[in-house]
Structures are given as structure tokens and as C-alpha cells.
Coordinates of C-alpha atoms and ligand atoms in Angstrom, one line a residue:
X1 CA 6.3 7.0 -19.8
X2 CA 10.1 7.0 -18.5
X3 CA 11.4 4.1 -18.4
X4 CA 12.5 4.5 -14.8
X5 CA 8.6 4.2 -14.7
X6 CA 8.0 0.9 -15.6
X7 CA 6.9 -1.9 -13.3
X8 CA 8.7 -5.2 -13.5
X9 CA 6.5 -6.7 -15.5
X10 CA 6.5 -4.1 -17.8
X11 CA 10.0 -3.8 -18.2
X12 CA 10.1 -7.4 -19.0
X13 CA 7.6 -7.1 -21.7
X14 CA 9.5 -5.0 -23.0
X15 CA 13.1 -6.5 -22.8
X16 CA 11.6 -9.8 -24.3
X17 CA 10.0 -7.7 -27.8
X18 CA 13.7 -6.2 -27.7
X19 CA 12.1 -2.8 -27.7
X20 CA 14.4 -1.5 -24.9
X21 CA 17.6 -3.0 -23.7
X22 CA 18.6 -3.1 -20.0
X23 CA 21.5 -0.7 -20.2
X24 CA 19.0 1.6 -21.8
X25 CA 16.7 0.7 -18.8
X26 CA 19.4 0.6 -16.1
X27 CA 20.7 4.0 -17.5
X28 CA 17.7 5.7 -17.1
X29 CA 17.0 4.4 -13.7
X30 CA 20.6 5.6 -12.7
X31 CA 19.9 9.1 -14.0
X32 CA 16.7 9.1 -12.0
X33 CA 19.0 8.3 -8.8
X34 CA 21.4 11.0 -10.2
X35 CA 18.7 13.7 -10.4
X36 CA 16.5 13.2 -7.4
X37 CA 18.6 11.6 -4.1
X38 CA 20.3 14.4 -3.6
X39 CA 16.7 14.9 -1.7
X40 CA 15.5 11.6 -1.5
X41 CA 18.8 10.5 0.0
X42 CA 17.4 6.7 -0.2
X43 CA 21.0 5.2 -1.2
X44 CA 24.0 5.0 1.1
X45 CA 26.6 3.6 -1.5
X46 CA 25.5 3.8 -5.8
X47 CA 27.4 1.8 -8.2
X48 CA 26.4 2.5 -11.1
X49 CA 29.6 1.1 -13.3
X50 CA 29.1 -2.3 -11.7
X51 CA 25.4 -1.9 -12.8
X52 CA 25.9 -0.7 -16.3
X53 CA 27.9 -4.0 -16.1
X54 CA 25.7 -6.4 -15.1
X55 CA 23.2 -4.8 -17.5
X56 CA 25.3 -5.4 -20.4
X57 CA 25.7 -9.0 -19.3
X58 CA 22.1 -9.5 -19.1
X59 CA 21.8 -7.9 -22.4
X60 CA 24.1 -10.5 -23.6
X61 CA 22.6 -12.9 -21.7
X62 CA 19.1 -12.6 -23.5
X63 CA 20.9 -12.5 -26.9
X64 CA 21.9 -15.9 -26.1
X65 CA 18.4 -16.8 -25.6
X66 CA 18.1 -16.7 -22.2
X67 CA 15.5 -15.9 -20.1
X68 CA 14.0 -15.4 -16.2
X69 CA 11.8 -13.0 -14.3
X70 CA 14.6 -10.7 -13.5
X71 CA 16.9 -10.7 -16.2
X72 CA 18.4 -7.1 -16.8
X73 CA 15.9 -5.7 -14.2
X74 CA 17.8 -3.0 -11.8
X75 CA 16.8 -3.2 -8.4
X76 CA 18.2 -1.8 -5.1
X77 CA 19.2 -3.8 -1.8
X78 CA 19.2 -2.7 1.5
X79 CA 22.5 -2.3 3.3
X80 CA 22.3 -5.5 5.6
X81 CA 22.2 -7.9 2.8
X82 CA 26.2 -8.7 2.2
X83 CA 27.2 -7.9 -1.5
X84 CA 30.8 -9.2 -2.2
X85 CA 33.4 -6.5 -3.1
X86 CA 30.6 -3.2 -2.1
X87 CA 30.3 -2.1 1.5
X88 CA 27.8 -3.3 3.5
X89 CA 27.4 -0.6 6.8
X90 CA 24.1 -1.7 8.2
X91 CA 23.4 2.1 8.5
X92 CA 26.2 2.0 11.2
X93 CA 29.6 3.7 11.4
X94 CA 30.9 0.4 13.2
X95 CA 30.6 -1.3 9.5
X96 CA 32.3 1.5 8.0
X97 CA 34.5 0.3 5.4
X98 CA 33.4 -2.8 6.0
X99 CA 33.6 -5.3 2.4
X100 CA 31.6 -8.5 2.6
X101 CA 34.2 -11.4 0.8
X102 CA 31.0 -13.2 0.0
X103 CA 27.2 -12.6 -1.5
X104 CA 24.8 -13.3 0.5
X105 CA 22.7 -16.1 -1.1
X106 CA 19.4 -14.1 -1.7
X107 CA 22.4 -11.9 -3.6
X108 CA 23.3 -14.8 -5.4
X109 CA 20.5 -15.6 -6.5
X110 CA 19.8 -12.5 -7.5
X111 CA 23.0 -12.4 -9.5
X112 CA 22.2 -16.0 -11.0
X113 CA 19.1 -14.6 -12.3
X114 CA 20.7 -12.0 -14.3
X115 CA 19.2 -8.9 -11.8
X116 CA 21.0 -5.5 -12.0
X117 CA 22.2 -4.6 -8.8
X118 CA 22.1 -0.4 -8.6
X119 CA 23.8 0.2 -4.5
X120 CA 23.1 -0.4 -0.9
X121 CA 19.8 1.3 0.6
X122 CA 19.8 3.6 4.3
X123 CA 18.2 1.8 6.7
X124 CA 18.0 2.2 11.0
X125 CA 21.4 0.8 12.3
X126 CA 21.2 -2.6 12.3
X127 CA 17.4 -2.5 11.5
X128 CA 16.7 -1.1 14.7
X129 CA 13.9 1.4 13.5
X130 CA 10.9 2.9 12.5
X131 CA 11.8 6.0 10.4
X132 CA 15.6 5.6 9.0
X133 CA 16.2 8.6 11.5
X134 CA 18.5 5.9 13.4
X135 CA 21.3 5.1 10.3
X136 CA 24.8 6.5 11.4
X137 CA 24.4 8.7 8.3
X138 CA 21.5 10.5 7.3
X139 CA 17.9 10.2 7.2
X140 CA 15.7 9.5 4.1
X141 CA 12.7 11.4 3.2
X142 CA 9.2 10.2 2.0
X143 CA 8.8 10.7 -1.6
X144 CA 5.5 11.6 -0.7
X145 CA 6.7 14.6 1.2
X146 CA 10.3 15.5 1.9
X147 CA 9.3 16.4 5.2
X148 CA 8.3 13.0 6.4
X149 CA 10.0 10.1 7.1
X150 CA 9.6 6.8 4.4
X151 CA 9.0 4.2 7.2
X152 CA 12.0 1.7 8.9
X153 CA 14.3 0.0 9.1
X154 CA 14.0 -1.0 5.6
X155 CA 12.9 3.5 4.4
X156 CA 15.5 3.2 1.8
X157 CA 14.6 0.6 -0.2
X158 CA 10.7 1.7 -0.1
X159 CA 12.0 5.2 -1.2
X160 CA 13.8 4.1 -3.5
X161 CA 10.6 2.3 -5.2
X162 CA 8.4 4.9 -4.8
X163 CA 10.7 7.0 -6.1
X164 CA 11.6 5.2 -9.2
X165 CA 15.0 5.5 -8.3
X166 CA 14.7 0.8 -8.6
X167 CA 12.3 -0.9 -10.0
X168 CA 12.1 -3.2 -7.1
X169 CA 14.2 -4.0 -3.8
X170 CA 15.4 -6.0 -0.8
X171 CA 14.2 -5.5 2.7
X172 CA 15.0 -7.3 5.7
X173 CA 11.8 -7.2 8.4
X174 CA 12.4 -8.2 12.0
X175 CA 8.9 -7.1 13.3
X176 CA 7.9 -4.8 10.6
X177 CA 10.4 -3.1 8.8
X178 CA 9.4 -4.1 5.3
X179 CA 5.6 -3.7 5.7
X180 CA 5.7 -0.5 7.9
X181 CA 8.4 1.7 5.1
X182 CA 5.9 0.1 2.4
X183 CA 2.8 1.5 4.0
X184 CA 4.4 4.7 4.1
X185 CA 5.5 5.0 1.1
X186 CA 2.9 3.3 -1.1
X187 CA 4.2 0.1 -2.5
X188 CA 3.7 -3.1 -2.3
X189 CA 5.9 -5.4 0.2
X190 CA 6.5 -9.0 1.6
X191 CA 8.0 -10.4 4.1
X192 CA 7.5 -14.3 3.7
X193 CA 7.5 -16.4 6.6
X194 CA 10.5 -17.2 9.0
X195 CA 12.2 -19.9 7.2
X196 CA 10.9 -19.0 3.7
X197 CA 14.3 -17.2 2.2
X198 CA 17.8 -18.0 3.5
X199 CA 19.3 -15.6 6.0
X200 CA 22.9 -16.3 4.8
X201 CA 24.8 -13.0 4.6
X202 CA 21.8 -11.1 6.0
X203 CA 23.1 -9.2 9.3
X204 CA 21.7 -10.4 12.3
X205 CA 19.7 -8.2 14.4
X206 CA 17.6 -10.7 15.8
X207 CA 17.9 -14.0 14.4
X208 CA 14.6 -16.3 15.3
X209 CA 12.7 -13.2 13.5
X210 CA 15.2 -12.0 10.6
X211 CA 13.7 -12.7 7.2
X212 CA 14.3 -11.1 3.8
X213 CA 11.2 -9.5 2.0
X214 CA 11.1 -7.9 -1.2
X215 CA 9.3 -4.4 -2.8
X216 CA 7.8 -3.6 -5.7
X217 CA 5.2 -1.1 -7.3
X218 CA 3.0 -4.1 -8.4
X219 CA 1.9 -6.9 -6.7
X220 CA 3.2 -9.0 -9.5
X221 CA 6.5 -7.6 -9.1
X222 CA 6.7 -8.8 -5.7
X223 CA 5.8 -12.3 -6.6
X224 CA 8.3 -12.2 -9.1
X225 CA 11.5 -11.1 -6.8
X226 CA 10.0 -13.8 -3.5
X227 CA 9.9 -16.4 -6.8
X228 CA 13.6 -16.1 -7.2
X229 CA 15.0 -15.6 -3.4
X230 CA 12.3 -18.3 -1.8
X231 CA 14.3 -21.3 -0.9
X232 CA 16.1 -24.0 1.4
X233 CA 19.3 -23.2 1.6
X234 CA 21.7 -25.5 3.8
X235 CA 24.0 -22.8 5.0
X236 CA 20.9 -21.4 7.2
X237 CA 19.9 -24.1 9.5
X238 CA 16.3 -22.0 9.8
X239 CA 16.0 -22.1 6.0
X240 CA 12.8 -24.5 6.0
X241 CA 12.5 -27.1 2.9
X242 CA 9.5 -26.5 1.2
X243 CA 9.2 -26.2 -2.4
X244 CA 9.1 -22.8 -4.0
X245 CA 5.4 -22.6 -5.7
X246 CA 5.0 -20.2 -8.4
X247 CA 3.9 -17.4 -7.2
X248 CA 2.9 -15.6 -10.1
X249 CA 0.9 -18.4 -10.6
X250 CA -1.0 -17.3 -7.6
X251 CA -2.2 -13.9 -9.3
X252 CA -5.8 -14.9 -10.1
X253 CA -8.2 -11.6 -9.4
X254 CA -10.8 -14.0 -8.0
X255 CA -11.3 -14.4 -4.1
X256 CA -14.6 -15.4 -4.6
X257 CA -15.6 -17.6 -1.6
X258 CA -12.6 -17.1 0.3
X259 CA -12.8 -16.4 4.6
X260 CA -10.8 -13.2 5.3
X261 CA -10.8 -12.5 9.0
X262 CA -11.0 -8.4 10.7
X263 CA -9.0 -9.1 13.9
X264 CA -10.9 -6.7 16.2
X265 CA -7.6 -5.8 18.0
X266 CA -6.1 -3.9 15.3
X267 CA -8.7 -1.6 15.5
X268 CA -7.8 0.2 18.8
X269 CA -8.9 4.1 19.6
X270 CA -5.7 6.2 18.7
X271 CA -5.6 4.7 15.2
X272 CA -5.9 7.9 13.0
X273 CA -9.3 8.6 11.6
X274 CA -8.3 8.8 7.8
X275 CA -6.0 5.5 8.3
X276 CA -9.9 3.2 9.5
X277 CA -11.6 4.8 7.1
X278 CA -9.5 3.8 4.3
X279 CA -9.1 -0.3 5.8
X280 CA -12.8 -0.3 6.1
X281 CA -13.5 1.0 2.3
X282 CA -10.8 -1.7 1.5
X283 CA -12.9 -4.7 3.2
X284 CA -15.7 -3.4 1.8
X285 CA -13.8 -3.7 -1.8
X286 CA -12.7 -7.5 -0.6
X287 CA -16.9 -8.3 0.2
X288 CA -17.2 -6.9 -3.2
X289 CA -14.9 -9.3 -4.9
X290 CA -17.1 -12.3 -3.1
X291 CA -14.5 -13.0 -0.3
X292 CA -16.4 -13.8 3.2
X293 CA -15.7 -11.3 5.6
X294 CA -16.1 -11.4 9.6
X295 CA -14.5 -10.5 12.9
X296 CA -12.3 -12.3 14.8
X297 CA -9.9 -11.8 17.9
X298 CA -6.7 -12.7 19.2
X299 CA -6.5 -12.1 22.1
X300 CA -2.7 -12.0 23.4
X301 CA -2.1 -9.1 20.9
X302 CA -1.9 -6.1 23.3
X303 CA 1.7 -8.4 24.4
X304 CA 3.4 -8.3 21.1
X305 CA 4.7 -5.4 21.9
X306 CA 6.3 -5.8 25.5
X307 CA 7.2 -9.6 24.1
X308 CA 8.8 -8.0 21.2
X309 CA 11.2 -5.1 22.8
X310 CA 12.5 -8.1 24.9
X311 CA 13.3 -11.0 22.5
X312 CA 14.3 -8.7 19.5
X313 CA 16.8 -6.9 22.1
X314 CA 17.8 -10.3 23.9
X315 CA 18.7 -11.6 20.8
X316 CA 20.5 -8.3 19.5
X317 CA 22.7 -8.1 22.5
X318 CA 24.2 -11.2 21.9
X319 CA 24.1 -11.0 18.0
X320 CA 26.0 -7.2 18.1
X321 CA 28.6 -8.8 20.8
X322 CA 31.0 -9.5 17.4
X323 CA 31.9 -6.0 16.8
X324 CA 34.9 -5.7 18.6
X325 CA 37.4 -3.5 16.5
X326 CA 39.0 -6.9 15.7
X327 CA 37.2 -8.1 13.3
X328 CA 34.9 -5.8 11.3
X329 CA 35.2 -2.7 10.7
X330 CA 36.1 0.3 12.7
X331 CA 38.9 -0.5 15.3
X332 CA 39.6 2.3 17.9
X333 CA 42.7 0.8 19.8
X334 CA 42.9 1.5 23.9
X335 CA 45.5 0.8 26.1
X336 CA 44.2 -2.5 27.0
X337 CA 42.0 -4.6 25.0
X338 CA 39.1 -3.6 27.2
X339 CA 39.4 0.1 26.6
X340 CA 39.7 -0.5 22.3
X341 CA 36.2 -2.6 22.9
X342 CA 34.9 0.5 25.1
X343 CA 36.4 2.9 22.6
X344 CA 35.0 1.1 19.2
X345 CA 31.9 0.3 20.7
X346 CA 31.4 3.7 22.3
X347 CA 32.0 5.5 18.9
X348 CA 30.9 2.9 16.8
X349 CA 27.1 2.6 17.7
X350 CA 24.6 4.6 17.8
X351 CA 22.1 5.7 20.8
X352 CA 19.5 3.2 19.6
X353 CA 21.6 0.3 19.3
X354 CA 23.1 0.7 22.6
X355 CA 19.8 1.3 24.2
X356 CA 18.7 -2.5 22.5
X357 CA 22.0 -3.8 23.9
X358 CA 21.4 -3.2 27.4
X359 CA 17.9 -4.0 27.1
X360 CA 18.8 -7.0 26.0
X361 CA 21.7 -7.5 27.8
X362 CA 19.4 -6.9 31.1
X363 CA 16.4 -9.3 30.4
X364 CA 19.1 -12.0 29.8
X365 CA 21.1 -11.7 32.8
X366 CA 20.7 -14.6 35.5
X367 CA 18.3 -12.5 38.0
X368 CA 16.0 -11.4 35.5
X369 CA 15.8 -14.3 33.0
X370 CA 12.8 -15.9 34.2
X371 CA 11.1 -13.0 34.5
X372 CA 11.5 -11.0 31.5
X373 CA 13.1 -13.1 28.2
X374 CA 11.6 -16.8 29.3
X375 CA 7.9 -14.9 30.1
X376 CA 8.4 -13.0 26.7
X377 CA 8.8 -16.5 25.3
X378 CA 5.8 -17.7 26.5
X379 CA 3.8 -14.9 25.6
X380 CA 5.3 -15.4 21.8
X381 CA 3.6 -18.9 22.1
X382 CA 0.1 -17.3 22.7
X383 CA 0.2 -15.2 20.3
X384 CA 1.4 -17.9 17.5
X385 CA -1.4 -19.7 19.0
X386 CA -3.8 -17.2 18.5
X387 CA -3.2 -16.8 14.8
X388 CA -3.3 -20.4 14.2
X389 CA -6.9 -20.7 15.8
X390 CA -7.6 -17.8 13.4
X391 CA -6.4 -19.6 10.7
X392 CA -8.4 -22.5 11.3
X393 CA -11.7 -19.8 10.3
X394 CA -9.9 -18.0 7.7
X395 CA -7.6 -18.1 4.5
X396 CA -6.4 -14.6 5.5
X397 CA -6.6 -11.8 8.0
X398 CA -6.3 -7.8 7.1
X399 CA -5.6 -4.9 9.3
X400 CA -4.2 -1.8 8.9
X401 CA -0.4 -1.8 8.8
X402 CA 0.4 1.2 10.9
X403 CA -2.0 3.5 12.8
X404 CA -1.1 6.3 11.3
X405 CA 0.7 7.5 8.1
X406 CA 4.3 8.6 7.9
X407 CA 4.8 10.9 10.4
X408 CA 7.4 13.9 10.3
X409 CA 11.4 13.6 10.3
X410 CA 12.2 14.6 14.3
X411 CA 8.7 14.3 15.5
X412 CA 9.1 10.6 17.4
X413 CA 13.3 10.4 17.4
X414 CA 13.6 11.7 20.8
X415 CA 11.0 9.4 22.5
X416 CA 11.9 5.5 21.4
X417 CA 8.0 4.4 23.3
X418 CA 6.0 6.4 20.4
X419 CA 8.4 4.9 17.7
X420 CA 8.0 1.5 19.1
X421 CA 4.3 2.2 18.9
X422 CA 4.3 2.8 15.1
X423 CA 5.2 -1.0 15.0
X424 CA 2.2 -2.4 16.8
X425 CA 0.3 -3.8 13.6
X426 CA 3.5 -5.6 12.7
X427 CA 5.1 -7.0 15.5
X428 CA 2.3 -10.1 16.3
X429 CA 2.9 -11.7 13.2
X430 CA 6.6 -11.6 12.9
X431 CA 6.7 -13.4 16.8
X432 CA 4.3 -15.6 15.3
X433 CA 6.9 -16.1 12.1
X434 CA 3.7 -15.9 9.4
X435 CA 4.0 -14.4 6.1
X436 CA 2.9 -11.0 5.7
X437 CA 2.2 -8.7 3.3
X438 CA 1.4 -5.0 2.2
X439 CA -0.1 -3.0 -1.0
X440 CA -1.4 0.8 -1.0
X441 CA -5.1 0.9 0.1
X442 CA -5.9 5.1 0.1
X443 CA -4.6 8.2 0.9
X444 CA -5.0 10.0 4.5
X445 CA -3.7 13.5 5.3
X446 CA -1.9 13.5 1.6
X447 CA 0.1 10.3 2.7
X448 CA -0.4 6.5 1.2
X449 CA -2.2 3.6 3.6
X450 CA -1.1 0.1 3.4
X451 CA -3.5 -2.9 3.8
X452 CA -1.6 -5.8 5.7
X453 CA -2.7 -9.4 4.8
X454 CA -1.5 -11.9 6.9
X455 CA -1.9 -15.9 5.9
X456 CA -0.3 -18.7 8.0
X457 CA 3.4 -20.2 7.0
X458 CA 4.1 -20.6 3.7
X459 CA 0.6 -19.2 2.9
X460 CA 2.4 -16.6 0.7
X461 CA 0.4 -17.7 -2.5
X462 CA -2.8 -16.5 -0.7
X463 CA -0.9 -13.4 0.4
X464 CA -0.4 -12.8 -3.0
X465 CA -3.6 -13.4 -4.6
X466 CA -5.6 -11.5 -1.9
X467 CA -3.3 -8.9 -2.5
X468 CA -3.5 -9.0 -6.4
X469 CA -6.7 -9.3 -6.7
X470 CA -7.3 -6.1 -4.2
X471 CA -4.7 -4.1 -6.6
X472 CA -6.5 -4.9 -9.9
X473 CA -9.7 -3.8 -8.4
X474 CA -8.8 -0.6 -7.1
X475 CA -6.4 2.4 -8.8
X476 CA -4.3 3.0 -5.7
X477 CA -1.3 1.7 -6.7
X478 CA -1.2 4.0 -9.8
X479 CA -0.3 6.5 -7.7
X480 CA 2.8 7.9 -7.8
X481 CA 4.6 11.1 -5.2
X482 CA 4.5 14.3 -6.9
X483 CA 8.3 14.1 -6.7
X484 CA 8.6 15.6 -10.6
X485 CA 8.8 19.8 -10.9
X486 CA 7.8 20.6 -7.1
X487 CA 11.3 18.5 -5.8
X488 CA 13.4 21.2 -6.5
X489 CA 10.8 24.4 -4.5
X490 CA 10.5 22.1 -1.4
X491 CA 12.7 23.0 1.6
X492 CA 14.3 19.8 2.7
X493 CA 15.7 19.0 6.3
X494 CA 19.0 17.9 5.7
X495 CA 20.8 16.4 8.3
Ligands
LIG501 N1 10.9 -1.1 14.1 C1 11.1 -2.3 14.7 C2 12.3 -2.3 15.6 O1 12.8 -1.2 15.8 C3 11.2 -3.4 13.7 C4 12.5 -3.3 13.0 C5 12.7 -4.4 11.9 O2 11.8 -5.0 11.5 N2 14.0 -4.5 11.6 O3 12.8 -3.2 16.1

């Protein structure tokens, strides 16, 4: 097996027998990245002498006798997340040239813990996405299929995964943008609960739904990266201060006895054939494992949607208001001020962001605030409500992630309703600010499905074990694209 193979827990195994050393590892992972995202193209900015850095330091590190979960393990991090001294774009030409004086904390952290940091992943500008077709600079394709696109906002860092091109990553998910990219790509993702990991240096798109998640090929890779970015941190008021429980801890492959809810909405006509069939094998596989299974509604999900495209662009508007040419990034002078905001703005942002911004812009203005941004707020409180009735029933609910699997590159970019659509498994929980979570549960059409498990707040221990114990009874997460020998033959859309 190549080494750019290995899962984390693998990788540690072997790092702590001394049987590979993490230059050797992050080597191998940068020659991967070398040979393949030319077509992959799930990287915006590499860096592989700082890595080959850091790896050496964790080398040294563990020589010294030290030890954690994620010592001399290379991941990748998408673009939002501010690394000090390496741009950070946000997938937008706004932030071009733009270098973060500070880490964000989950960065920190990271760093702390002795991770290897490989580059910045593509992701929609700003998050704003379903299929990375929005960044400023180029699309990423599936690793499944070249032709497709790996999911959004967070494609990069799942194709990246999948792809072997990191062991693990960072994602940020507003209202599905780690879970959707994970589903299409066939890895495992989380993205904790509002509150759970410090928004500090993560770039606001919208901030009362913002929240770090992590990827991995394994469930227990997951569990290991959410085990060292969970925390309270006092320079994010939403931070929440709850201890951290060990979450690899919480990999036990026995559900036996535990109440997993079907929420009958999120199985709607128009959800592809091959997508139920593979959601319904996997409940059958959770009633195998002893776990209780019935139905059970909420009601108020049909609004997520509508409630969603009005608080996520409310808040962007507002958010997005900073980038002025005065203080980040590109600055396209005018005669007067007002013409170098019109002339940075204008070139600055893409057609998406400036679609969000007078969304948002509009549902916040004084005529219109009752009717559209407070209403949307109200409707977010029946639909949090709705989940916590559920959870009163059951330790967990599944559903598919996405109704369908990853579509083509161009086939939804020029109608934003039918990319909005690919969201509408996600969006309820992330207005209800829950922790959710993904992992591989079949194929359809030659693509990877993804099982979401949803448990209340700070529920991620269930996530995980519900999630774990899925993964060690099943093989799906074995799979890997057939990226190796047919790459090179396949025609790639490059754009
Ligand atoms: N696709 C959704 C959107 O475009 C969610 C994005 C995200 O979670 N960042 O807003």
C-alpha cells in the first residue's frame, strides 16, 4: 500500500513502531498531489517546503518522546480557514494576495498538535456553493469521475481525501458544505454543532451558521481531527463551554438498543432511485446491528430551504460589506471613493456572491424586514423545534445526504434554484445548529452515497459511534476512485 494510502490511524501506527517517518509520509503524499491535481485541481495554493518542515519537526518531535493523535499527519485545509504567512483567497479574486497575520485557532491547534499542513483547498467563493464551480479560479473534479463535480463549498478538501492527495482535512459548513462534498466524494465528514469549534480566523459567510468540520477516510479519523479542534475558545463569543469528550472513545461497534429515527420528509419523489435504495439497505444494516428503527416527521422541513437562502444571504450581505479595496486585498482605485468600492467590488466578486448580497441586502432593508429575514427567523425556530421533539424519541436520525449523486461540471451552474436544491438534506439541521455527520453508504450510477446522521448539540459522540459502527459493518468505505492508470486517458474539462 502507498503510504499516501494510509488512513490516520494507520499512519499513526505506524509513526509510533518508527517504521515510517512523517517526511517519508508527507513526501509521498506531496508526490501524490504532484502527480494527480493537475486533474484533480483540489488545491488553490501547495506548500510543500513549509510541510516538509513541519514534518521534520514532528519527526523531531516524537524523538523527544512526544506524542498526540496528529503528530506528523499531513492534512489539507480549505481556503477560508486563515493560515498566518500563506494566502487565504476564500476561492475569490477579492482576497487575492491576501496573507492572514494570524492562525486561525482551529490552525493553531492544529499546529500545537504537531499536524502537517500541505496548502489551501478550492472551495465556492466565500462558501457560497454546491459544486466548487463558484471559486474565482477553477473548478475541481470528482475523483470519482473527472467529469463531475466533488460537492461544495468545501469540494476541495473532499477531493483531496478521496484522492489521497491528504490524509484528512478542514471544511467549513454553513448549511451543508462539509456533508454534501463528502457524500459525493465518498468520505467520511463532520460538522459538529454551532458552537462546538471556534470560528476565530474562519471567514465569515454567515456567522450564526459558520462551523468548522473535519474529513477523513475513516470514521476514526474524523474523531481524531474534531478531538483536537473541539473547544471554547474566548475569542469567539459563539464558542460554547462544554468539555471536549473523547471522541475516539465513542467508537464502540455496538448500537444495540439504540432509537434511530427515518424522518419521512427526507424521502420526497425526485430523490434518485439508486440514492433510496442505497439509505434503505443502510437502515436495514443499522436494524441488523440491534438499533431500533422507526419513522418520524418534522414537519417545518419543506421551509429550510426558503428560511435558509434568506438568513445565510442576510447575514452574508452584511458580513462581505468589509471588502472595500481598503483593507483586504484587491484595491481598484476610482475617482471618488465610491467608484474604487464600485470598481473592487464589481471585479472583485463573483456572480454568485453578488447575487447573495442583494438577496440579502433586500430581505434586510426596512420595507421588507418583517416579512422576509424576521419570518425566516421564525420559521428557523420551528424547525429547531422539530428536531428537538425528535430527539426526545431518538438518539439519532439518518437520511440521505443529497438526493442525488454528484452531478456533472456545468450541468446546474447556470440555474442557482437546482443548485440550491442539491442542499435540501443539509440545510434543516444547520438552521437548527445540531451536529451532523456523513460516511459512504453505496454506490449509485458509479458515484459514492453518503448516509447523514444527525444527533442533537453536542451529541457528536453518538454521531460518531452510529457512524463507526455502520463503517465497520459494511466495506464501503474501502472504496477508493479509480484515479490510478485511467487518470491520464480521461478527457478533463478544464476551465
Ligand atoms: N450550498 C450552500 C450554499 O450555497 C451551503 C454552503 C455552505 O455550507 N457553505 O449556501
Amino acid at each position: 500500500m502507498a503510504l499516501y494510502e494510509l488512513t490516520i490511524r494507520e499512519a499513526r501506527a505506524l509513526l509510533r513502531k518508527g517504521e515510517i517517518t512523517s517526511v517519508e509520509l508527507t513526501r509521498a503524499v506531496l508526490e501524490r498531489i504532484e502527480a494527480l491535481d493537475a486533474k484533480v485541481r483540489a488545491y488553490l495554493t501547495v506548500t510543500p517546503e513549509l510541510a516538509l518542515e513541519q514534518a521534520k519537526a514532528a519527526d523531531a518531535r516524537r524523538a523527544a518522546g512526544e506524542d498526540t493523535p496528529l503528530l506528523g499527519i499531513p492534512m489539507a485545509i480549505k481556503d477560508v480557514i486563515c493560515t498566518k504567512g500563506v494566502e487565504t483567497t476564500c476561492g475569490s479574486r477579492i482576497l487575492k494576495g491576501f496573507v492572514p497575520p494570524y492562525d486561525a485557532t482551529v490552525i493553531a491547534k492544529l499546529r500545537a498538535a504537531g499536524a502537517v499542513l500541505l496548502g489551501k483547498t478550492n472551495t465556492d467563493e466565500f462558501a457560497m456553493g454546491s459544486s466548487t464551480e463558484n471559486s474565482g479560479y477553477f473548478t475541481t473534479h470528482n475523483p470519482w469521475d473527472l467529469t463531475r463535480v466533488p460537492g461544495g463549498s468545501s469540494g476541495g478538501s473532499a477531493a483531496a481525501v478521496a484522492a489521497g492527495e491528504a490524509l484528512a482535512a478542514l471544511g467549513s459548513d454553513t448549511g451543508g458544505s462539509v456533508r454534501q462534498p463528502a457524500a459525493f466524494c465518498g468520505v467520511a465528514g463532520i460538522k459538529p454543532t454551532y458552537g462546538r469549534v471556534s470560528r476565530y480566523g474562519l471567514v465569515a459567510f454567515a456567522s450564526s451558521l459558520d462551523q468548522i468540520g473535519a474529513f477523513g477516510r475513516e470514521v476514526a479519523d474524523v474523531a481524531s481531527v474534531l478531538g483536537i479542534i473541539a473547544g471554547y475558545d474566548p475569542r469567539d463569543s459563539t464558542s460554547v463551554n462544554v468539555p471536549v469528550p473523547n471522541y475516539e472513545e465513542a467508537l464502540m461497534p455496538d448500537i444495540r438498543g439504540m432509537r434511530i429515527g427515518i424522518p419521512k420528509e427526507y424521502f420526497v419523489e425526485g430523490i434518485q432511485p439508486g440514492v433510496e435504495k442505497a439509505l434503505r439497505e443502510a437502515i436495514r444494516t443499522l436494524e441488523g446491528l440491534g438499533a431500533v428503527v422507526d419513522e418520524v416527521s418534522l414537519p417545518h422541513t419543506s421551509y429550510a430551504l426558503p428560511a435558509y437562502y434568506l438568513i445565510a444571504p442576510a447575514e452574508a450581505s452584511a458580513n462581505l460589506a468589509r471588502y472595500d479595496g481598503v483593507k483586504y486585498g484587491l484595491s481598484i482605485p476610482g475617482e471618488t471613493m465610491w467608484d474604487g468600492y464600485r470598481n473592487t467590488r464589481g471585479q472583485g466578486f463573483g456572480p454568485e456572491v453578488k447575487r447573495r448580497i442583494m438577496l440579502g441586502t433586500y430581505a434586510l432593508s426596512a420595507g421588507y424586514y418583517d416579512a422576509y429575514y424576521l419570518k425566516a427567523q421564525k420559521v428557523r425556530t420551528l424547525i429547531k423545534q422539530d428536531f428537538d421533539k425528535a430527539f426526545e424519541r431518538f438518539d439519532a436520525l439518518v437520511t440521505p445526504t443529497t438526493p442525488m449523486v454528484a452531478f456533472k461540471i456545468g450541468e446546474k451552474i447556470a440555474d442557482p434554484l437546482s443548485m440550491y436544491l442539491t442542499d435540501i438534506f443539509t440545510l434543516a439541521p444547520s438552521l437548527a445548529g445540531i451536529c451532523g455527520m456523513v460516511v459512504p453508504c453505496g454506490m449509485a450510477d458509479g458515484m459514492p452515497v453518503g448516509m447523514q446522521i444527525l444527533t442533537g448539540a453536542f451529541q457528536e459522540p453518538t454521531a460518531l459511534r452510529v457512524a463507526y459502527a455502520y463503517e465497520q459493518a459494511t466495506e464501503w468505505h474501502k472504496l477508493r476512485p479509480p484515479l490510478d492508470g485511467k487518470v491520464e486517458d480521461k478527457e478533463v474539462m478544464r476551465q
